[in-house]
Every structure is written in C-alpha cells, then in structure tokens.
CSV table of C-alpha atoms and ligand atoms in Angstrom, one decimal:
chain,number,residue,atom,x,y,z
Q,1,MET,CA,-21.0,98.0,62.3
Q,2,ALA,CA,-19.6,100.9,64.9
Q,3,LYS,CA,-21.7,103.2,65.9
Q,4,PHE,CA,-20.8,106.6,67.3
Q,5,ARG,CA,-21.8,109.2,69.6
Q,6,GLY,CA,-20.8,113.1,69.5
Q,7,ALA,CA,-20.9,115.8,71.9
Q,8,ILE,CA,-19.9,119.6,71.1
Q,9,VAL,CA,-18.8,122.2,73.8
Q,10,VAL,CA,-19.7,125.7,72.8
Q,11,ASP,CA,-17.9,128.5,74.3
Q,12,THR,CA,-21.1,130.2,75.2
Q,13,GLU,CA,-19.9,133.6,76.2
Q,14,HIS,CA,-18.3,133.8,72.9
Q,15,CYS,CA,-21.1,132.5,70.7
Q,16,LYS,CA,-22.8,135.3,68.8
Q,17,GLY,CA,-26.1,133.7,68.1
Q,18,CYS,CA,-26.0,133.4,64.5
Q,19,ASN,CA,-27.8,130.3,64.0
Q,20,LEU,CA,-25.5,128.7,61.4
Q,21,CYS,CA,-24.8,126.0,63.4
Q,22,VAL,CA,-28.4,125.1,64.1
Q,23,VAL,CA,-29.1,125.0,60.5
Q,24,ALA,CA,-26.2,123.1,59.5
Q,25,CYS,CA,-26.4,120.2,62.0
Q,26,PRO,CA,-27.7,117.1,60.0
Q,27,THR,CA,-29.5,115.2,63.2
Q,28,HIS,CA,-31.2,118.5,64.8
Q,29,THR,CA,-28.9,118.5,67.7
Q,30,LEU,CA,-28.9,122.1,68.2
Q,31,ALA,CA,-30.5,124.9,68.9
Q,32,LEU,CA,-30.4,129.0,70.1
Q,33,HIS,CA,-30.9,128.8,73.9
Q,34,HIS,CA,-33.9,130.8,75.3
Q,35,ASP,CA,-31.0,132.7,77.9
Q,36,VAL,CA,-28.5,135.1,76.4
Q,37,ASN,CA,-25.0,135.5,77.1
Q,38,GLY,CA,-23.3,138.6,78.4
Q,39,LYS,CA,-23.0,140.5,75.0
Q,40,GLY,CA,-27.0,139.5,74.6
Q,41,TYR,CA,-26.7,136.7,72.2
Q,42,HIS,CA,-29.2,133.6,72.2
Q,43,TYR,CA,-26.2,131.1,72.2
Q,44,SER,CA,-26.0,128.0,70.8
Q,45,TYR,CA,-26.2,124.4,72.6
Q,46,MET,CA,-27.3,120.7,72.7
Q,47,GLN,CA,-31.2,120.9,72.9
Q,48,ASN,CA,-31.2,116.9,72.0
Q,49,PRO,CA,-28.0,115.8,73.1
Q,50,GLU,CA,-28.7,112.1,72.5
Q,51,ALA,CA,-29.1,112.9,68.6
Q,52,CYS,CA,-25.5,114.0,68.2
Q,53,ILE,CA,-23.1,112.0,65.7
Q,54,GLY,CA,-19.8,114.1,66.0
Q,55,CYS,CA,-19.8,114.9,62.5
Q,56,ALA,CA,-18.4,118.4,63.0
Q,57,SER,CA,-20.7,120.3,60.3
Q,58,CYS,CA,-21.5,122.8,63.4
Q,59,GLY,CA,-18.0,123.6,64.0
Q,60,LEU,CA,-17.1,123.9,60.6
Q,61,VAL,CA,-19.3,126.6,59.6
Q,62,CYS,CA,-19.0,128.4,63.1
Q,63,PRO,CA,-17.5,132.2,62.0
Q,64,ASP,CA,-16.1,132.7,65.5
Q,65,SER,CA,-14.7,128.8,66.2
Q,66,VAL,CA,-16.5,128.5,69.5
Q,67,ILE,CA,-17.5,125.0,69.1
Q,68,THR,CA,-15.2,122.1,70.0
Q,69,VAL,CA,-16.8,118.4,68.5
Q,70,TYR,CA,-15.9,115.1,70.3
Q,71,LYS,CA,-16.9,111.6,69.0
Q,72,ALA,CA,-16.9,108.5,70.8
Q,73,GLU,CA,-17.1,105.0,69.5
Q,74,ILE,CA,-20.5,103.3,71.2
Q,75,LYS,CA,-18.6,100.4,73.0
X,1,MET,CA,-23.0,107.1,77.7
X,2,GLU,CA,-23.0,109.9,79.4
X,3,LEU,CA,-21.5,112.9,78.0
X,4,ASN,CA,-18.4,112.8,80.1
X,5,ASP,CA,-17.5,109.6,78.5
X,6,ILE,CA,-17.5,111.6,75.2
X,7,ILE,CA,-16.0,114.9,75.9
X,8,LYS,CA,-12.6,113.7,76.5
X,9,GLU,CA,-9.2,114.8,74.5
X,10,GLU,CA,-9.0,111.3,73.0
X,11,ASN,CA,-12.2,111.9,71.3
X,12,LEU,CA,-11.6,115.6,70.0
X,13,VAL,CA,-12.2,116.0,66.6
X,14,LEU,CA,-12.3,119.8,65.9
X,15,LYS,CA,-11.1,122.6,67.8
X,16,LYS,CA,-10.3,126.2,67.5
X,17,SER,CA,-6.8,126.5,65.4
X,18,ARG,CA,-4.0,127.3,67.7
X,19,LEU,CA,-3.0,130.2,65.1
X,20,LEU,CA,-6.3,131.9,66.0
X,21,THR,CA,-5.6,134.5,68.7
X,22,ASP,CA,-8.1,135.0,71.7
X,23,ASN,CA,-9.3,138.3,70.3
X,24,VAL,CA,-12.9,138.2,70.1
X,25,MET,CA,-13.7,139.1,66.2
X,26,HIS,CA,-15.4,142.3,65.4
X,27,TYR,CA,-17.6,141.2,63.1
X,28,CYS,CA,-21.3,140.7,62.9
X,29,PRO,CA,-22.9,137.6,63.8
X,30,GLY,CA,-22.5,135.0,61.0
X,31,CYS,CA,-20.2,137.0,58.7
X,32,THR,CA,-18.1,135.1,56.1
X,33,HIS,CA,-14.9,136.8,57.2
X,34,GLY,CA,-14.9,134.7,60.2
X,35,VAL,CA,-14.9,131.2,58.4
X,36,VAL,CA,-12.5,132.3,56.0
X,37,HIS,CA,-10.0,133.7,58.8
X,38,LYS,CA,-10.5,130.0,60.3
X,39,LEU,CA,-9.4,128.3,57.2
X,40,ILE,CA,-6.6,130.5,56.6
X,41,ALA,CA,-5.4,129.8,60.3
X,42,GLU,CA,-5.8,125.9,59.8
X,43,VAL,CA,-4.0,125.6,56.7
X,44,ILE,CA,-1.0,127.7,58.2
X,45,GLU,CA,-1.0,125.6,61.0
X,46,GLU,CA,-1.1,122.3,59.0
X,47,LEU,CA,1.5,123.4,56.4
X,48,GLY,CA,3.8,124.5,59.1
X,49,ILE,CA,4.6,127.9,57.8
X,50,GLN,CA,3.2,129.9,60.7
X,51,GLU,CA,6.8,131.6,61.3
X,52,GLU,CA,7.1,132.2,57.4
X,53,THR,CA,3.9,133.6,56.6
X,54,ILE,CA,3.1,137.3,56.2
X,55,GLY,CA,-0.5,138.4,55.4
X,56,VAL,CA,-1.3,141.8,54.0
X,57,SER,CA,-5.0,143.0,55.2
X,58,PRO,CA,-7.0,145.6,53.2
X,59,VAL,CA,-9.4,148.3,53.9
X,60,GLY,CA,-12.6,147.1,54.5
X,61,CYS,CA,-14.5,145.0,57.2
X,62,SER,CA,-11.3,142.8,57.5
X,63,VAL,CA,-8.7,145.6,58.0
X,64,PHE,CA,-8.2,144.4,61.7
X,65,ALA,CA,-7.7,140.8,60.0
X,66,TYR,CA,-4.2,141.0,62.0
X,67,ASN,CA,-5.6,140.7,65.2
X,68,TYR,CA,-6.8,137.3,64.8
X,69,ILE,CA,-4.5,135.4,63.0
X,70,ASP,CA,-0.9,134.8,65.0
X,71,ILE,CA,1.3,135.5,61.9
X,72,ASP,CA,3.1,138.8,60.8
X,73,TRP,CA,1.3,141.0,58.7
X,74,ALA,CA,1.6,144.3,57.2
X,75,GLU,CA,-1.7,146.8,56.6
X,76,ALA,CA,-2.1,148.0,53.3
X,77,ALA,CA,-3.6,151.4,51.9
X,78,HIS,CA,-7.3,150.7,50.4
X,79,GLY,CA,-6.8,148.4,47.6
X,80,ARG,CA,-2.8,148.4,47.3
X,81,ALA,CA,-2.5,144.9,49.1
X,82,PRO,CA,-1.1,143.5,46.0
X,83,ALA,CA,1.2,146.2,45.5
X,84,LEU,CA,2.6,145.8,49.0
X,85,ALA,CA,2.5,142.0,48.8
X,86,THR,CA,4.7,142.4,45.6
X,87,ALA,CA,7.3,144.3,47.8
X,88,ILE,CA,7.0,141.8,50.5
X,89,SER,CA,7.4,138.7,48.4
X,90,ARG,CA,10.3,140.0,46.3
X,91,LEU,CA,12.5,141.1,49.3
X,92,HIS,CA,11.6,137.9,51.0
X,93,PRO,CA,11.1,135.1,48.1
X,94,GLU,CA,11.2,132.6,50.7
X,95,LYS,CA,8.3,133.5,52.6
X,96,TYR,CA,4.7,132.8,51.9
X,97,VAL,CA,2.8,136.1,51.5
X,98,PHE,CA,-0.8,136.8,51.1
X,99,THR,CA,-3.4,139.4,50.7
X,100,TYR,CA,-6.7,139.1,52.0
X,101,GLN,CA,-9.0,141.6,50.4
X,102,GLY,CA,-12.8,142.3,50.0
X,103,ASP,CA,-14.8,143.2,46.6
X,104,GLY,CA,-15.0,147.1,46.9
X,105,ASP,CA,-11.0,146.7,48.0
X,106,LEU,CA,-9.7,144.4,45.1
X,107,ALA,CA,-12.3,145.1,42.0
X,108,SER,CA,-13.1,148.8,42.7
X,109,ILE,CA,-10.2,151.0,44.4
X,110,GLY,CA,-7.5,148.6,44.0
X,111,CYS,CA,-8.7,147.4,40.5
X,112,ALA,CA,-5.2,148.4,38.7
X,113,GLU,CA,-3.1,146.8,41.4
X,114,ILE,CA,-4.4,143.2,41.5
X,115,MET,CA,-4.4,143.7,37.7
X,116,HIS,CA,-0.5,144.2,37.4
X,117,ALA,CA,0.4,141.7,40.3
X,118,CYS,CA,-1.4,139.2,38.2
X,119,ASN,CA,-0.1,140.2,35.0
X,120,ARG,CA,3.3,140.0,36.6
X,121,GLY,CA,2.5,136.6,37.9
X,122,GLU,CA,3.7,137.7,41.7
X,123,ASN,CA,4.3,134.4,43.9
X,124,ILE,CA,1.7,135.0,46.3
X,125,VAL,CA,-1.9,134.2,47.3
X,126,VAL,CA,-4.8,136.6,46.9
X,127,VAL,CA,-8.2,135.8,49.1
X,128,PHE,CA,-10.8,137.7,47.6
X,129,ILE,CA,-14.2,138.0,49.9
X,130,ASN,CA,-16.7,138.8,47.2
X,131,ASN,CA,-19.7,139.6,49.1
X,132,ALA,CA,-21.2,141.9,46.3
X,133,ILE,CA,-21.2,145.3,48.6
X,134,TYR,CA,-18.7,147.5,50.5
X,135,GLY,CA,-19.7,145.9,53.9
X,136,MET,CA,-17.6,148.5,56.3
X,137,THR,CA,-18.7,151.7,55.2
X,138,GLY,CA,-22.3,151.3,55.6
X,139,GLY,CA,-23.5,148.8,52.5
X,140,GLN,CA,-22.8,150.8,49.1
X,141,MET,CA,-22.8,149.3,45.8
X,142,ALA,CA,-19.4,147.6,44.5
X,143,PRO,CA,-18.7,146.3,41.0
X,144,THR,CA,-19.9,143.1,42.0
X,145,THR,CA,-23.2,144.0,43.1
X,146,LEU,CA,-25.8,142.2,41.1
X,147,LEU,CA,-28.1,143.8,38.6
X,148,GLY,CA,-31.5,144.6,40.5
X,149,GLN,CA,-29.5,144.4,44.0
X,150,VAL,CA,-30.6,146.9,46.7
X,151,THR,CA,-27.8,148.5,48.4
X,152,SER,CA,-27.6,152.2,50.0
X,153,THR,CA,-26.5,154.0,47.1
X,154,THR,CA,-28.9,151.6,44.2
X,155,PRO,CA,-32.2,151.8,46.3
X,156,TYR,CA,-34.0,151.2,43.9
X,157,GLY,CA,-31.7,148.2,42.8
X,158,ARG,CA,-28.8,148.3,40.6
X,159,ASP,CA,-29.5,149.3,37.1
X,160,ALA,CA,-27.0,148.6,34.3
X,161,LYS,CA,-28.1,151.9,32.6
X,162,LEU,CA,-26.8,153.9,35.4
X,163,ASN,CA,-24.4,151.5,37.5
X,164,GLY,CA,-23.0,149.2,34.5
X,165,PHE,CA,-23.0,145.6,35.2
X,166,PRO,CA,-21.8,143.2,37.8
X,167,MET,CA,-18.1,142.5,37.3
X,168,LYS,CA,-16.8,139.0,36.9
X,169,ILE,CA,-13.2,139.9,38.0
X,170,THR,CA,-12.2,136.7,39.1
X,171,GLU,CA,-12.6,135.5,35.0
X,172,LEU,CA,-10.5,138.6,33.9
X,173,LEU,CA,-7.7,138.0,36.0
X,174,ALA,CA,-8.0,134.2,35.1
X,175,GLN,CA,-7.0,135.6,31.5
X,176,LEU,CA,-3.4,136.7,32.5
X,177,ASP,CA,-0.8,134.6,32.2
X,178,GLY,CA,0.7,135.4,35.5
X,179,THR,CA,-2.1,133.7,37.7
X,180,CYS,CA,-1.4,130.0,37.8
X,181,TYR,CA,-4.5,128.8,40.2
X,182,VAL,CA,-7.7,130.8,40.2
X,183,THR,CA,-10.7,129.4,41.8
X,184,ARG,CA,-14.3,130.4,42.9
X,185,GLN,CA,-15.6,128.7,46.4
X,186,SER,CA,-17.9,129.6,49.2
X,187,ALA,CA,-18.3,129.0,52.8
X,188,ASP,CA,-21.6,128.6,53.6
X,189,THR,CA,-22.0,124.9,54.2
X,190,PRO,CA,-20.0,122.0,55.7
X,191,ALA,CA,-18.8,120.7,52.3
X,192,ALA,CA,-18.3,124.0,51.1
X,193,VAL,CA,-16.1,125.0,54.0
X,194,ARG,CA,-13.9,121.8,53.5
X,195,LYS,CA,-13.5,122.8,49.5
X,196,THR,CA,-12.3,126.3,50.3
X,197,LYS,CA,-9.9,124.8,52.9
X,198,ASN,CA,-8.5,122.7,50.4
X,199,ALA,CA,-8.5,125.4,47.8
X,200,LEU,CA,-6.4,127.7,50.2
X,201,LYS,CA,-3.9,124.9,50.8
X,202,LYS,CA,-3.2,124.2,47.2
X,203,ALA,CA,-2.7,128.2,47.1
X,204,PHE,CA,-0.2,128.3,49.6
X,205,GLN,CA,1.6,125.0,48.2
X,206,ASN,CA,1.6,127.0,44.8
X,207,THR,CA,3.9,129.6,46.3
X,208,ARG,CA,6.1,126.9,47.7
X,209,LEU,CA,6.6,125.8,44.3
X,210,LYS,CA,7.0,129.2,43.1
X,211,LYS,CA,4.2,128.7,40.4
X,212,GLY,CA,3.0,132.2,40.6
X,213,LEU,CA,-0.5,133.9,42.1
X,214,SER,CA,-2.7,132.1,42.9
X,215,PHE,CA,-6.3,133.5,43.4
X,216,VAL,CA,-9.2,132.0,45.8
X,217,GLU,CA,-12.5,134.0,45.6
X,218,VAL,CA,-14.7,133.2,48.4
X,219,VAL,CA,-18.5,134.2,47.6
X,220,GLY,CA,-19.7,135.3,50.9
X,221,THR,CA,-22.2,137.3,52.6
X,222,CYS,CA,-22.9,140.3,54.2
X,223,ASN,CA,-25.9,139.8,56.5
X,224,SER,CA,-25.8,143.2,58.0
X,225,GLY,CA,-25.3,145.1,54.6
X,226,TRP,CA,-28.1,143.2,52.9
X,227,LYS,CA,-30.1,143.2,55.8
X,228,MET,CA,-31.1,139.5,56.3
X,229,SER,CA,-30.4,137.2,59.1
X,230,PRO,CA,-27.6,135.2,58.7
X,231,VAL,CA,-29.3,132.1,57.4
X,232,ASP,CA,-31.1,134.1,54.8
X,233,ALA,CA,-28.3,135.8,53.5
X,234,ASN,CA,-26.6,132.0,53.1
X,235,LYS,CA,-29.9,131.5,50.9
X,236,TRP,CA,-30.0,134.5,48.9
X,237,MET,CA,-26.3,134.1,48.2
X,238,ARG,CA,-27.0,130.6,46.8
X,239,ASP,CA,-30.0,131.7,44.8
X,240,ASN,CA,-28.6,134.7,43.2
X,241,MET,CA,-24.6,135.4,43.7
X,242,PHE,CA,-24.1,131.6,42.5
X,243,LYS,CA,-25.7,132.2,39.1
X,244,LYS,CA,-23.4,135.4,38.3
X,245,TYR,CA,-20.6,134.0,39.9
X,246,PRO,CA,-20.7,130.0,39.8
X,247,LEU,CA,-18.4,127.9,42.0
X,248,GLY,CA,-15.6,125.8,40.7
X,249,ASP,CA,-11.8,126.2,39.3
X,250,ILE,CA,-11.3,128.5,36.6
X,251,LYS,CA,-7.6,127.8,36.0
X,252,ASP,CA,-5.1,125.3,37.2
X,253,VAL,CA,-2.0,125.0,35.3
T,301,TPP,C1,-9.0,155.9,49.7
T,301,TPP,C2,-10.1,155.5,50.4
T,301,TPP,N1,-11.2,155.6,49.9
T,301,TPP,C3,-12.4,155.2,50.4
T,301,TPP,C4,-12.3,154.8,52.0
T,301,TPP,C5,-13.8,154.2,52.4
T,301,TPP,N2,-13.8,152.7,52.5
T,301,TPP,C6,-13.3,152.1,53.6
T,301,TPP,S1,-13.7,150.3,53.3
T,301,TPP,C7,-14.7,150.5,51.9
T,301,TPP,C8,-15.1,149.4,51.2
T,301,TPP,C9,-15.3,147.9,51.7
T,301,TPP,O1,-15.6,147.1,50.9
T,301,TPP,P1,-15.2,145.6,50.7
T,301,TPP,O2,-13.3,145.8,50.2
T,301,TPP,O3,-16.0,145.0,49.5
T,301,TPP,O4,-14.8,145.3,52.2
T,301,TPP,P2,-16.2,144.5,53.1
T,301,TPP,O5,-16.5,145.5,54.2
T,301,TPP,O6,-17.2,144.2,52.2
T,301,TPP,O7,-15.7,143.5,53.4
T,301,TPP,C10,-14.5,151.8,51.6
T,301,TPP,C11,-15.1,152.3,50.1
T,301,TPP,C12,-11.4,154.8,53.0
T,301,TPP,N3,-11.1,154.0,53.6
T,301,TPP,N4,-10.2,154.8,51.9
T,302,SF4,S1,-21.1,117.5,65.6
T,302,SF4,FE1,-22.7,116.8,63.9
T,302,SF4,S2,-24.6,116.3,64.9
T,302,SF4,FE2,-23.4,116.8,66.8
T,302,SF4,S3,-24.2,119.0,67.1
T,302,SF4,FE3,-22.4,119.0,65.5
T,302,SF4,S4,-23.4,119.2,63.5
T,302,SF4,FE4,-24.9,118.3,64.8
T,303,SF4,S1,-22.3,129.1,64.4
T,303,SF4,FE1,-20.8,129.8,66.3
T,303,SF4,S2,-21.3,131.6,66.9
T,303,SF4,FE2,-23.0,130.9,65.3
T,303,SF4,S3,-24.7,130.2,66.7
T,303,SF4,FE3,-23.3,128.6,66.3
T,303,SF4,S4,-21.9,128.4,67.9
T,303,SF4,FE4,-22.4,130.7,68.0
T,304,SF4,S1,-20.9,144.8,57.7
T,304,SF4,FE1,-21.1,142.7,56.4
T,304,SF4,S2,-19.1,142.1,56.4
T,304,SF4,FE2,-18.8,143.6,57.4
T,304,SF4,S3,-18.5,142.5,59.2
T,304,SF4,FE3,-20.7,142.8,59.1
T,304,SF4,S4,-21.7,141.1,57.9
T,304,SF4,FE4,-19.5,141.0,57.5
T,305,MG,MG1,-17.3,143.8,50.4
C-alpha cells in the first residue's frame, strides 16, 4: 500500500491564530506557536511535521485561506 | 523524506483560490464568513464563471465581501439584496447573480424582500449565513436567536413571551414555489466544508439551468458576539444550533 507524507505552509503573517486548523488535524501535527506574528496572533505551525499525511483538513477549515497543503508518496 | 522533498509544486493539494484577493479579511479570527467566502471563490473558479458572476453584498459584518472575491459586485441597502439581485438578474439574464446575507439582514429587516424574491422564483442564488445574532452591531438578538440564548439585547436569555420564537426562515422559504433548491449546511469540519461547497456548486449550476431561486443556508458562528473562543463556538453551535436548525437538503426539485 502506498504511504504518504504531507506538509503544510502557513502564511504566518496572515494567520489569525483561531486554532480551528489545530483541532481539525486528525494527526495532531499542528499547534499554535509560542511566538506571535506582527498582528500579535499566535500563528499555526507544524509542531510534529513527521505526522502530517497531507489530508488538507486544516486548509479546508481555515477561514483566512492561509494554509497551503502538499502531499507526496513515500518512495 | 525531507520537508523540501514534499513542498514542491507537483505535490500541491490545496492552495488559496486565485479568485480570493490579497486583502486581509476584516473578520474576527475563526469567523464562518471567511470559510464561506473561500468556498464561493473556489466554486466560481471551478465553474469558470468569474467574468459572468455578480455578487450582491449585504449590510452586516460581510458588508465588505466585495473586497475579497475578485468578481463584479453591488452593495445593497440593509436587507434589500434580493431586490437588487432581481434587477441585475433580469437586466442580465445570462449572468450568475447571487446575494450574500446574514440572518439580521435576511430574516429581519429584509424579510419582505427575500420572501417575494423566493416567491417570484428569481433565477439567483442566495447564500444565507445564520449565526443567530447581529454580529456587526455588537451581538443583538436576531429573529434566529435561540430560546435562552444570551445576547446584548436579551441579557437574561431569549424569552419566548417577550421576544418571540427563533425563526426557521429557510423552512418557510422552501414552501414557496419559486425556490428550486433549499438546503442547510455548516462549515465547522472538513466534511461539512466539502458538503457546503457541493451545495454552492449545485446552486450556481441551477442558475445555469434557469431553475429558479437556490437558497443555501450555512449555520455559522459569531464567536465575538457569542463571547466564546472559535473552537468553543463551533461546539456550542453543534450542541445547540443544529437542534433547532438541522442540516441537510430541505427541497430539491
Ligand atoms: C437601515 C439600517 N438599520 C439598521 C442598521 C444597523 N445594522 C447594521 S448591520 C445590522 C445587523 C447585521 O446582522 P446580520 O445580518 O445577522 O449580519 P452579521 O453581522 O451577523 O453577519 C444592523 C441591524 C443599518 N446599518 N441600517
Ligand atoms: S494536512 Fe492533514 S495531517 Fe497535515 S497538518 Fe493539515 S490536517 Fe494535519
Ligand atoms: S485556521 Fe488559519 S487562521 Fe486559524 S490558526 Fe489555523 S492557519 Fe491560522
Ligand atoms: S462580529 Fe461575529 S460575524 Fe462579525 S466578523 Fe466577528 S465573529 Fe464574524
Ligand atoms: Mg448574523
């Protein structure tokens, strides 16, 4: 069976730290960062990047469309 | 496998729609309006109708919707979006015309306009964001506010004796023969987001088929007005709003 690894890129300056992506992620990849962006929001980031499967759940629920999702087959 | 091997153009599965502008949405963190704007942009992009689509934005938090989706727009007086959409659609019958309205805008001040647009069966799409409150003006009671729900004008909770009952306007509109498709969705989970997108796509396709008025309610949150975190607001919505406003298709002819 093919296995996949995923990765996301967050536009951290435009993330509003709403936490919706964090709770939508089935693999607990995401967390809000201890640091804040220029607007003072704790932005989302991959705390456990190895766990990401590229399912795009985070990007689907993000109200500000700041998540880009990638998915690659493990060769 | 390094992150650099994954983050490559050929591995892309989801990115911001080309139709969403670079303007930062003024909405509060976690607001449902942002999710639904994104879905409308994606649907218009996928149907290839950017040049043929005209939106009518409301009065309410989404008054500036025209800043975020790169299509033609008109801005209506409070509640009058269906009347303006009627005019636009009748003058440009080949265009895809939709209104985007909150529950205060649509069910309160604009109740007459939406009723008659639905009854006339105007060939438009109506996107109705029900967050059970007047978000923009500071969280006052709306016709859709639940019994017992605390708002700035019902500080002890909505009381049926004093304030009347929550209005299921979507069910009322489904009774009118001019509506061809009436559905109620949400945007709180990945699965719900996918379903809402499909509903919006079907609604715009109905316009192409000249079937009449398609009405897509999205039960959403106003976490600021409800005075909850975005995550708690979604939970409150599922526990309370979905009981009064159950999800699913109400009419499809
Ligand atoms: C004629 C008129 N009456 C009242 C108002 C004040 N007003 C602005 S937005 C709004 C209600 C908005 O609520 P809703 O449509 O639910 O939108 P939301 O902000 O919740 O998305 C009201 C009463 C107004 N702008 N114009
Ligand atoms: S793509 Fe899926 S697994 Fe990866 S961070 Fe997003 S929700 Fe989590
Ligand atoms: S859902 Fe979007 S805006 Fe909210 S925390 Fe995640 S990346 Fe940021
Ligand atoms: S006040 Fe409510 S509806 Fe308005 S942007 Fe904030 S969360 Fe959204
Ligand atoms: Mg509202």
